Amino acid sequence: MTRTDSDSWDLASSVGATATMVAAARALASAEPDAIIDDPYAAGLVREVGIDFFTRLVDGDFTAPDDATGQGIRLMTDVMAVRTRFFDDFFLDAGRAGVHQVVILASGLDARAYRLGWPAGTVVYEIDQPQVIAAKAAAMAKLGASPTAELRTVAVDLREDWPNALRDTGFDVGAPSAWSVEGLLMYLPPEAQDRLFDNITALSAPGSRIATEFHSGDFGATLAARTENIAKAWQGEGFDLDFSTLFYPGERNHVVEYLGERGWQVHSRNRLDVFAGYGRTWPIDHDAVPLQDSVAVTAIRI
Ligand code: SAM
């Protein structure tokens, strides 16, 4: 599948299906005996989308073989457990520090607005493409879920004028905010990544916070090369999307430096360290090695 400047999707197609894929991983990670996350909505949301492969996975109706299929599921589950916990902790810390305005960019099937214990008065903005926002709202309603903060959704493409759409929904540029950029950068062209951080910076009052993950070099190409086998194996199981073709290749500006030059105090930790911090070990199989160079980034606007 070739990406285009104005492509769009729902939760079962193209980039939208990756939101369902990572929600399936959160469901599996939440069910582990030594779970480090608890997402009680993930499995139900995956069932509502109805991609057969992921539904079978979360229902325990698929026994992963010990090949590329199974290794891909294992890696995805571990990565999502650690990633989810990292962003959960980021938002909980921000709340404790008195930041009560939250923006979840590319929210997909993220259930934080429904499952985290937000301080009273918190407003959570979720931004994603219109079909994704609508389908998730319908699925959450069907599951009987209620937000644990005031939830405002912003249905807009992040390559368009999303800052205006966010302000129109009531976002206060004068108050500090906490932003997550999770599972998004590789689906944006390198220059759109820069624009995204420029826009966030312009909307961030002093004391605002941001969390993201970043892989230096040509991450889109690295990820495509490393996920090709997994995508092919899953196609054999009926998930008819080669998700390794969805990433934008090209050298990117390094997020740590980019934010640092724009008035953010940046802190980063490498992936092995973040895994170890949550009691997890990064797998040593050769397909996973190039992916270990990712860093978990948090920053505070000075
Ligand atoms: N952040 C969520 C999570 O971690 O569960 C979803 C991650 S999913 C891998 C990628 C998400 O990015 C999808 O929900 C997709 O719709 C969203 N996305 C990618 N490009 C986008 C764009 N240009 N505009 C709006 N949303 C976008």
Coordinates of C-alpha atoms and ligand atoms in Angstrom, one line a residue:
M1 CA 0.0 0.0 0.0
T2 CA 1.4 3.4 -1.0
R3 CA 0.9 6.3 1.2
T4 CA -0.4 9.6 -0.2
D5 CA -0.6 13.1 1.2
S6 CA -4.3 13.0 2.0
D7 CA -4.9 9.3 2.6
S8 CA -7.6 8.4 5.1
W9 CA -8.7 5.2 6.9
D10 CA -10.9 3.6 9.5
L11 CA -9.8 1.3 12.3
A12 CA -9.7 -1.8 10.0
S13 CA -7.7 -0.3 7.2
S14 CA -4.3 1.2 6.4
V15 CA -2.7 3.1 9.3
G16 CA -6.0 2.9 11.3
A17 CA -5.6 -0.9 11.5
T18 CA -2.3 -0.4 13.4
A19 CA -4.3 1.2 16.2
T20 CA -6.3 -2.0 16.4
M21 CA -3.0 -4.0 16.2
V22 CA -1.5 -2.2 19.2
A23 CA -4.8 -2.4 21.2
A24 CA -4.6 -6.2 20.7
A25 CA -1.1 -6.1 22.1
R26 CA -2.3 -4.1 25.1
A27 CA -5.1 -6.7 25.7
L28 CA -2.5 -9.5 25.6
A29 CA -0.1 -7.5 27.9
S30 CA -2.9 -6.8 30.3
A31 CA -3.7 -10.5 30.6
E32 CA -0.1 -11.6 31.5
P33 CA 0.5 -13.0 34.9
D34 CA 3.2 -10.4 35.6
A35 CA 1.3 -7.6 33.8
I36 CA 2.8 -4.1 34.1
I37 CA -0.3 -2.5 32.5
D38 CA -4.1 -2.8 32.9
D39 CA -6.2 -1.8 30.0
P40 CA -9.6 -3.3 30.6
Y41 CA -11.1 -1.9 27.4
A42 CA -8.5 -3.1 24.9
A43 CA -9.9 -6.5 24.1
G44 CA -13.5 -5.2 23.8
L45 CA -12.4 -2.4 21.5
V46 CA -10.5 -5.0 19.3
R47 CA -13.6 -7.1 19.1
E48 CA -15.7 -4.1 18.1
V49 CA -13.4 -3.4 15.2
G50 CA -13.7 -7.0 14.0
I51 CA -10.4 -7.8 12.3
D52 CA -10.6 -11.5 12.6
F53 CA -6.9 -12.2 13.3
F54 CA -6.8 -9.7 16.2
T55 CA -10.1 -10.8 17.6
R56 CA -8.9 -14.4 17.6
L57 CA -5.7 -13.3 19.3
V58 CA -7.5 -11.4 22.2
D59 CA -10.0 -14.2 22.6
G60 CA -7.3 -16.8 23.0
D61 CA -8.5 -18.6 19.9
F62 CA -5.1 -18.4 18.2
T63 CA -2.1 -20.3 19.4
A64 CA 0.9 -18.5 18.0
P65 CA 3.4 -20.9 16.4
D66 CA 7.1 -20.5 17.2
D67 CA 8.0 -18.8 14.0
A68 CA 7.8 -15.2 12.6
T69 CA 4.1 -15.0 13.5
G70 CA 4.7 -15.9 17.1
Q71 CA 7.8 -13.9 17.5
G72 CA 6.1 -10.9 16.1
I73 CA 3.2 -11.2 18.6
R74 CA 5.6 -11.7 21.5
L75 CA 7.7 -8.6 20.5
M76 CA 4.6 -6.5 19.9
T77 CA 3.2 -7.5 23.3
D78 CA 6.4 -6.7 25.2
V79 CA 6.9 -3.4 23.3
M80 CA 3.4 -2.3 24.0
A81 CA 3.4 -3.3 27.7
V82 CA 6.5 -1.1 28.3
R83 CA 5.4 1.7 26.0
T84 CA 2.0 1.9 27.5
R85 CA 3.3 2.0 31.0
F86 CA 5.9 4.7 30.1
F87 CA 3.1 7.0 28.8
D88 CA 0.8 6.1 31.7
D89 CA 3.5 7.1 34.2
F90 CA 4.2 10.3 32.2
F91 CA 0.6 11.4 32.4
L92 CA 0.2 10.5 36.0
D93 CA 3.3 12.5 36.9
A94 CA 2.1 15.5 34.9
G95 CA -1.2 15.3 36.8
R96 CA 0.6 15.2 40.1
A97 CA 2.6 18.3 39.0
G98 CA -0.6 20.2 38.5
V99 CA -1.0 19.9 34.7
H100 CA -4.7 19.4 34.0
Q101 CA -4.8 19.8 30.2
V102 CA -3.9 16.6 28.3
V103 CA -3.5 16.1 24.5
I104 CA -3.3 12.6 23.2
L105 CA -2.2 12.9 19.6
A106 CA -3.1 10.0 17.2
S107 CA -5.3 8.6 19.9
G108 CA -6.4 5.5 18.0
L109 CA -7.9 3.0 20.6
D110 CA -6.0 4.6 23.5
A111 CA -8.2 4.2 26.5
R112 CA -6.4 6.4 29.0
A113 CA -9.2 8.9 29.0
Y114 CA -11.4 6.1 30.4
R115 CA -9.0 4.2 32.6
L116 CA -6.4 6.5 34.3
G117 CA -7.2 8.2 37.6
W118 CA -7.0 11.8 36.4
P119 CA -7.0 14.6 39.0
A120 CA -10.3 16.5 39.3
G121 CA -10.7 19.1 36.6
T122 CA -8.5 17.4 34.0
V123 CA -9.6 17.9 30.3
V124 CA -8.3 15.2 27.9
Y125 CA -8.2 16.1 24.2
E126 CA -7.9 13.1 21.8
I127 CA -6.9 13.8 18.2
D128 CA -7.1 11.4 15.3
Q129 CA -8.7 11.0 11.9
P130 CA -12.5 11.4 11.8
Q131 CA -13.4 7.8 11.1
V132 CA -11.1 6.6 13.9
I133 CA -12.6 9.1 16.4
A134 CA -16.2 8.2 15.5
A135 CA -15.7 4.4 15.6
K136 CA -13.9 4.5 18.9
A137 CA -16.6 6.7 20.5
A138 CA -19.2 4.2 19.3
A139 CA -17.3 1.2 20.6
M140 CA -16.7 2.8 24.0
A141 CA -20.4 3.6 24.3
K142 CA -21.2 0.0 23.4
L143 CA -18.8 -1.2 26.0
G144 CA -20.6 1.0 28.6
A145 CA -17.3 2.9 29.3
S146 CA -17.4 6.4 30.8
P147 CA -14.4 8.8 30.7
T148 CA -12.6 9.5 34.0
A149 CA -11.9 13.1 32.9
E150 CA -13.7 15.5 30.7
L151 CA -13.1 14.1 27.2
R152 CA -13.0 16.3 24.1
T153 CA -12.4 14.7 20.8
V154 CA -10.9 16.5 17.8
A155 CA -11.5 14.7 14.5
V156 CA -8.8 16.0 12.2
D157 CA -5.9 14.8 10.2
L158 CA -2.6 15.7 11.8
R159 CA -1.2 16.8 8.4
E160 CA -3.9 19.5 8.3
D161 CA -4.5 22.6 10.6
W162 CA -5.1 20.6 13.8
P163 CA -4.0 23.4 16.1
N164 CA -7.0 25.5 15.1
A165 CA -9.3 22.6 15.4
L166 CA -7.9 21.9 18.9
R167 CA -8.3 25.6 20.0
D168 CA -11.9 25.5 18.6
T169 CA -12.6 22.6 21.0
G170 CA -11.6 24.8 24.0
F171 CA -7.8 24.1 24.4
D172 CA -6.3 26.9 26.5
V173 CA -2.9 28.0 25.2
G174 CA -2.3 30.0 28.4
A175 CA -2.4 26.9 30.6
P176 CA 0.2 24.2 30.7
S177 CA -0.5 21.0 28.9
A178 CA 0.8 17.4 28.7
W179 CA 1.2 15.9 25.2
S180 CA 1.7 12.3 24.1
V181 CA 3.1 11.5 20.7
E182 CA 2.9 7.7 20.8
G183 CA 3.1 5.4 17.8
L184 CA 2.8 8.3 15.4
L185 CA 6.1 9.7 14.1
M186 CA 6.9 6.9 11.6
Y187 CA 3.5 7.5 9.9
L188 CA 4.4 11.1 9.2
P189 CA 6.9 12.3 6.6
P190 CA 10.1 13.7 8.2
E191 CA 9.1 17.3 7.5
A192 CA 5.6 16.7 9.0
Q193 CA 7.3 15.4 12.2
D194 CA 9.1 18.8 12.5
R195 CA 5.9 20.7 11.9
L196 CA 4.2 18.6 14.5
F197 CA 6.7 19.6 17.2
D198 CA 6.7 23.2 16.0
N199 CA 2.9 23.3 16.5
I200 CA 3.1 21.6 19.9
T201 CA 5.8 24.1 21.0
A202 CA 3.6 27.0 19.9
L203 CA 0.7 25.7 21.9
S204 CA 2.7 24.9 25.0
A205 CA 2.7 27.3 27.9
P206 CA 5.7 27.2 30.3
G207 CA 5.5 24.1 32.5
S208 CA 4.0 22.0 29.6
R209 CA 5.2 18.5 29.1
I210 CA 5.7 16.1 26.2
A211 CA 6.5 12.4 25.9
T212 CA 7.4 10.5 22.8
E213 CA 9.6 7.8 21.5
F214 CA 12.2 8.3 18.8
H215 CA 14.6 6.2 16.8
S216 CA 17.4 8.1 15.1
G217 CA 18.4 7.7 11.5
D218 CA 15.9 6.5 8.9
F219 CA 13.5 4.9 11.3
G220 CA 10.8 4.4 8.7
A221 CA 13.1 2.3 6.6
T222 CA 14.5 0.3 9.6
L223 CA 11.0 -0.5 10.8
A224 CA 9.8 -1.5 7.3
A225 CA 12.8 -3.9 6.9
R226 CA 12.3 -5.4 10.4
T227 CA 8.5 -5.8 10.1
E228 CA 8.4 -7.2 6.6
N229 CA 8.7 -10.8 7.8
I230 CA 6.2 -10.4 10.5
A231 CA 3.7 -8.7 8.2
K232 CA 4.1 -11.5 5.6
A233 CA 3.6 -14.2 8.3
W234 CA 0.4 -12.5 9.6
Q235 CA -0.9 -12.2 6.0
G236 CA -0.7 -16.0 6.0
E237 CA -3.0 -15.9 9.1
G238 CA -5.6 -13.8 7.4
F239 CA -4.5 -10.2 8.4
D240 CA -4.5 -8.9 4.9
L241 CA -2.4 -5.8 5.3
D242 CA 1.3 -5.4 4.8
F243 CA 1.8 -2.8 7.5
S244 CA 5.5 -2.7 6.8
T245 CA 4.6 -0.4 3.8
L246 CA 2.9 2.3 5.9
F247 CA 6.0 4.0 7.3
Y248 CA 7.6 7.1 5.8
P249 CA 11.3 6.6 5.0
G250 CA 13.8 9.4 5.2
E251 CA 16.3 10.8 7.7
R252 CA 14.6 12.7 10.5
N253 CA 15.7 15.5 12.8
H254 CA 16.6 14.1 16.1
V255 CA 13.7 14.8 18.5
V256 CA 16.0 15.3 21.5
E257 CA 18.0 18.0 19.7
Y258 CA 15.0 19.5 18.0
L259 CA 13.0 20.0 21.2
G260 CA 16.1 21.2 23.0
E261 CA 16.7 23.9 20.5
R262 CA 13.1 25.1 20.9
G263 CA 12.9 25.8 24.6
W264 CA 12.3 22.3 26.0
Q265 CA 14.3 20.7 28.8
V266 CA 14.7 17.2 27.4
H267 CA 15.4 13.9 29.1
S268 CA 15.8 10.6 27.2
R269 CA 16.4 7.0 28.2
N270 CA 17.4 4.2 25.9
R271 CA 15.0 1.3 25.3
L272 CA 16.9 -1.3 27.1
D273 CA 17.0 0.9 30.2
V274 CA 13.3 1.6 30.0
F275 CA 12.6 -2.2 29.6
A276 CA 14.8 -3.0 32.6
G277 CA 13.1 -0.3 34.7
Y278 CA 9.8 -2.1 34.3
G279 CA 11.4 -5.6 34.9
R280 CA 11.4 -6.6 31.2
T281 CA 14.3 -7.7 29.0
W282 CA 14.6 -6.7 25.4
P283 CA 14.7 -9.8 23.2
I284 CA 18.0 -10.7 21.7
D285 CA 16.7 -12.3 18.4
H286 CA 18.3 -10.6 15.5
D287 CA 15.1 -9.1 14.0
A288 CA 14.6 -7.1 17.2
V289 CA 18.1 -5.8 17.5
P290 CA 17.8 -2.8 15.1
L291 CA 14.7 -1.7 17.0
Q292 CA 16.4 -1.5 20.3
D293 CA 18.0 1.9 19.5
S294 CA 14.8 3.7 20.2
V295 CA 14.8 6.3 23.0
A296 CA 11.9 7.3 25.3
V297 CA 11.8 11.0 25.5
T298 CA 10.2 13.4 28.0
A299 CA 10.5 17.1 28.1
I300 CA 9.3 20.1 30.0
R301 CA 8.8 23.5 28.4
I302 CA 10.9 26.1 30.2
Ligands
SAM1 N1 -1.4 6.3 19.9 C1 -2.2 5.1 19.8 C2 -1.7 4.0 20.6 O1 -0.5 4.0 20.9 O2 -2.5 3.1 20.9 C3 -2.4 4.7 18.3 C4 -1.2 4.3 17.6 S1 -1.5 3.6 16.0 C5 0.0 2.7 15.8 C6 -1.3 5.0 14.9 C7 -2.4 6.0 15.0 O3 -1.9 7.2 14.4 C8 -3.7 5.6 14.4 O4 -4.7 5.8 15.3 C9 -3.8 6.6 13.2 O5 -5.1 6.9 12.9 C10 -3.0 7.8 13.8 N2 -2.5 8.7 12.7 C11 -1.4 8.4 11.9 N3 -1.3 9.4 11.0 C12 -2.3 10.3 11.3 C13 -2.6 11.6 10.7 N4 -2.0 12.1 9.7 N5 -3.7 12.2 11.3 C14 -4.4 11.7 12.3 N6 -4.1 10.5 12.9 C15 -3.0 9.8 12.4

